[in-house]
Amino acid sequence: MARINQNFLKLPGGYLFPEIGRRVRAFSAENPPMPLIRLGIGDVTQPLAPVVVEAMRKAVEEMGRKETFRGYCEETCCAYDFLRFAIRDSYKALGVEVADDEIFVSDGAKSDCGNIGDIFGLDNVVAVCDPVYPVYVDTNAMAGRAGEYVDGKWTDLIYLPCTADNGFFPELPKGKVADLIYICSPNNPTGAAATKEQLKVWVDYANEHGSVILYDSAYEAFITEPGIPHSIFEVEGARECAIEFRSFSKTAGFTGTRCAYTIIPKDLKRDGASLNALWNRRQGTKFNGVPYVVQRGAEAVFTPEGQRQIKETIAYYLNNAKVIKQGLTDAGLTVYGGVNAPYIWARTPDGKDSWGFFDRLLHEACVVTTPGAGFGPSGEGYIRLTAFGDAQATREAVERIRKIL
Ligand SMILES: *Cc1c(COP(=O)(O)O)cnc(C)c1O
């Protein structure tokens, strides 16, 4: 008889977004007085940049001709040189040297963050920020590294609280050593972005203890403040302890197109083995690469015109963020994020619980947000709003919230 992976039965079962969906549907069925505005889910809404569309159109035509047709990609790590070299050069512009065989192109940062656990032993102690992007937690739970789920927490994970008191950046753990450390900056959900000094503390810790930092910089393109690093490899010593995940999803509207990349330096070794080589072996076995058409679209993002076009879209979202932040601040809320990230993290008024405030905004303002408690225990007392919506609708949502507060 086949037996299942029992770890799956321990999962609390996609609570957050299904529960939001349930509450929104129930409210919609009561004929709300105004159309709903959704500032909840973290998906982009602006179309692909014209240069990306044009590059993909050309690539589709190549695929339709015998002379230019392409099958499996046989270049390094299932990615075409044209894309890996463009990625390498973009790092060079930051002053970071990344070799082209340290770049692994994939269909998503979610897949890479989730799959990276394959190359690590099950006995590693995992540390996650709290609140957190749920993928890091659930994938470790599925693998059996999280222990049991008791009272909203996994028994074997180290939770690193990120609160207003520590500027939403985790302090080093006391007690048990963290072997695998997930850091996301700019952060989903808090919108906070780490400084070089903050990251250096963790890089030093990881190098001292032989830990590995899994650095998710999916929102790197939203950084507006000078001095905030765009890559963890801008921090000295990171090549010996860090893996970096990047994505075209939020950067260039690829959430439905699918393309991302992961950097594993060849200097990064544990148990005498190169993590770059292990990941190459893993990807070579379980993955056959990203479609040629999509890789051509991703390449176009790095052209001067591509950069200009995606920056325009990012500025559009960041302007929404500003509108939300300003409007909620004017309404008397304490608001974080929204400067180097498309997320606004707002304190609920009068110590209200996050689901309670979510319900109030839904019922009285017809605005859908995300309750902070869904991202972990330290998210209680906050809600997340996203800047990925339509500018006009975002303004109206903020106006409605102001009226009811
Ligand atoms: C959106 C997001 C990603 C990107 O995931 P893709 O699979 O590349 O679309 C990665 N990390 C975080 C924290 C995100 O919010």
mmCIF file with all atom_site columns, C-alpha atoms and ligand atoms in Angstrom, residues 42-43 106-113 132-136 184-189 216-219 245-250 254-256 258-261 343 384 388, ligand 1:
data_model
loop_
_atom_site.group_PDB
_atom_site.id
_atom_site.type_symbol
_atom_site.label_atom_id
_atom_site.label_alt_id
_atom_site.label_comp_id
_atom_site.label_asym_id
_atom_site.label_entity_id
_atom_site.label_seq_id
_atom_site.pdbx_PDB_ins_code
_atom_site.Cartn_x
_atom_site.Cartn_y
_atom_site.Cartn_z
_atom_site.occupancy
_atom_site.B_iso_or_equiv
_atom_site.pdbx_formal_charge
_atom_site.auth_seq_id
_atom_site.auth_comp_id
_atom_site.auth_asym_id
_atom_site.auth_atom_id
_atom_site.pdbx_PDB_model_num
ATOM   1  C CA . GLY A 1 42  ? -0.186 40.687 -3.988  1.00 0.00 ? 42  GLY A CA 1
ATOM   2  C CA . ASP A 1 43  ? -0.634 40.407 -7.725  1.00 0.00 ? 43  ASP A CA 1
ATOM   3  C CA . SER A 1 106 ? 13.546 29.243 -13.229 1.00 0.00 ? 106 SER A CA 1
ATOM   4  C CA . ASP A 1 107 ? 9.796  29.617 -13.487 1.00 0.00 ? 107 ASP A CA 1
ATOM   5  C CA . GLY A 1 108 ? 9.460  31.445 -10.180 1.00 0.00 ? 108 GLY A CA 1
ATOM   6  C CA . ALA A 1 109 ? 10.994 32.584 -6.937  1.00 0.00 ? 109 ALA A CA 1
ATOM   7  C CA . LYS A 1 110 ? 8.191  30.738 -5.183  1.00 0.00 ? 110 LYS A CA 1
ATOM   8  C CA . SER A 1 111 ? 9.310  27.456 -6.734  1.00 0.00 ? 111 SER A CA 1
ATOM   9  C CA . ASP A 1 112 ? 12.964 28.164 -5.979  1.00 0.00 ? 112 ASP A CA 1
ATOM   10 C CA . CYS A 1 113 ? 12.344 29.225 -2.357  1.00 0.00 ? 113 CYS A CA 1
ATOM   11 C CA . VAL A 1 132 ? 6.459  35.896 7.008   1.00 0.00 ? 132 VAL A CA 1
ATOM   12 C CA . TYR A 1 133 ? 5.741  34.902 3.382   1.00 0.00 ? 133 TYR A CA 1
ATOM   13 C CA . PRO A 1 134 ? 4.059  31.535 4.101   1.00 0.00 ? 134 PRO A CA 1
ATOM   14 C CA . VAL A 1 135 ? 6.007  29.600 1.435   1.00 0.00 ? 135 VAL A CA 1
ATOM   15 C CA . TYR A 1 136 ? 9.151  29.325 3.582   1.00 0.00 ? 136 TYR A CA 1
ATOM   16 C CA . CYS A 1 184 ? 12.962 38.711 2.610   1.00 0.00 ? 184 CYS A CA 1
ATOM   17 C CA . SER A 1 185 ? 13.908 42.318 1.797   1.00 0.00 ? 185 SER A CA 1
ATOM   18 C CA . PRO A 1 186 ? 12.142 44.501 0.785   1.00 0.00 ? 186 PRO A CA 1
ATOM   19 C CA . ASN A 1 187 ? 9.694  42.589 2.897   1.00 0.00 ? 187 ASN A CA 1
ATOM   20 C CA . ASN A 1 188 ? 6.380  41.024 2.153   1.00 0.00 ? 188 ASN A CA 1
ATOM   21 C CA . PRO A 1 189 ? 4.234  41.738 4.204   1.00 0.00 ? 189 PRO A CA 1
ATOM   22 C CA . ASP A 1 216 ? 14.407 36.619 -1.146  1.00 0.00 ? 216 ASP A CA 1
ATOM   23 C CA . SER A 1 217 ? 14.708 39.915 -2.997  1.00 0.00 ? 217 SER A CA 1
ATOM   24 C CA . ALA A 1 218 ? 11.634 39.608 -5.193  1.00 0.00 ? 218 ALA A CA 1
ATOM   25 C CA . TYR A 1 219 ? 10.873 43.295 -4.499  1.00 0.00 ? 219 TYR A CA 1
ATOM   26 C CA . PHE A 1 245 ? 16.228 34.669 -5.090  1.00 0.00 ? 245 PHE A CA 1
ATOM   27 C CA . ARG A 1 246 ? 14.987 37.206 -7.623  1.00 0.00 ? 246 ARG A CA 1
ATOM   28 C CA . SER A 1 247 ? 11.960 37.292 -9.875  1.00 0.00 ? 247 SER A CA 1
ATOM   29 C CA . PHE A 1 248 ? 10.532 39.111 -12.878 1.00 0.00 ? 248 PHE A CA 1
ATOM   30 C CA . SER A 1 249 ? 7.050  38.765 -11.338 1.00 0.00 ? 249 SER A CA 1
ATOM   31 C CA . LYS A 1 250 ? 6.778  42.027 -9.442  1.00 0.00 ? 250 LYS A CA 1
ATOM   32 C CA . PHE A 1 254 ? 5.610  38.387 -15.000 1.00 0.00 ? 254 PHE A CA 1
ATOM   33 C CA . THR A 1 255 ? 3.262  36.871 -12.385 1.00 0.00 ? 255 THR A CA 1
ATOM   34 C CA . GLY A 1 256 ? 1.374  35.141 -15.190 1.00 0.00 ? 256 GLY A CA 1
ATOM   35 C CA . ARG A 1 258 ? 6.689  33.085 -15.078 1.00 0.00 ? 258 ARG A CA 1
ATOM   36 C CA . CYS A 1 259 ? 10.411 33.755 -14.911 1.00 0.00 ? 259 CYS A CA 1
ATOM   37 C CA . ALA A 1 260 ? 12.824 34.148 -12.010 1.00 0.00 ? 260 ALA A CA 1
ATOM   38 C CA . TYR A 1 261 ? 16.436 33.452 -11.103 1.00 0.00 ? 261 TYR A CA 1
ATOM   39 C CA . TYR A 1 343 ? 3.188  46.917 0.669   1.00 0.00 ? 343 TYR A CA 1
ATOM   40 C CA . ARG A 1 384 ? -1.499 44.727 4.866   1.00 0.00 ? 384 ARG A CA 1
ATOM   41 C CA . PHE A 1 388 ? -0.695 46.886 -7.070  1.00 0.00 ? 388 PHE A CA 1
HETATM 42 C C1 . LIG B 2 .   ? 5.561  37.516 -5.170  1.00 0.00 ? 1   LIG B C1 1
HETATM 43 C C2 . LIG B 2 .   ? 6.680  36.962 -4.353  1.00 0.00 ? 1   LIG B C2 1
HETATM 44 C C3 . LIG B 2 .   ? 7.671  36.175 -4.944  1.00 0.00 ? 1   LIG B C3 1
HETATM 45 C C4 . LIG B 2 .   ? 7.668  35.908 -6.436  1.00 0.00 ? 1   LIG B C4 1
HETATM 46 O O1 . LIG B 2 .   ? 7.235  34.663 -6.718  1.00 0.00 ? 1   LIG B O1 1
HETATM 47 P P1 . LIG B 2 .   ? 7.203  34.158 -8.234  1.00 0.00 ? 1   LIG B P1 1
HETATM 48 O O2 . LIG B 2 .   ? 7.048  32.683 -8.069  1.00 0.00 ? 1   LIG B O2 1
HETATM 49 O O3 . LIG B 2 .   ? 8.503  34.511 -8.864  1.00 0.00 ? 1   LIG B O3 1
HETATM 50 O O4 . LIG B 2 .   ? 6.029  34.791 -8.913  1.00 0.00 ? 1   LIG B O4 1
HETATM 51 C C5 . LIG B 2 .   ? 8.693  35.698 -4.152  1.00 0.00 ? 1   LIG B C5 1
HETATM 52 N N1 . LIG B 2 .   ? 8.776  36.017 -2.851  1.00 0.00 ? 1   LIG B N1 1
HETATM 53 C C6 . LIG B 2 .   ? 7.865  36.797 -2.259  1.00 0.00 ? 1   LIG B C6 1
HETATM 54 C C7 . LIG B 2 .   ? 8.032  37.149 -0.831  1.00 0.00 ? 1   LIG B C7 1
HETATM 55 C C8 . LIG B 2 .   ? 6.786  37.281 -2.992  1.00 0.00 ? 1   LIG B C8 1
HETATM 56 O O5 . LIG B 2 .   ? 5.874  38.039 -2.377  1.00 0.00 ? 1   LIG B O5 1
#
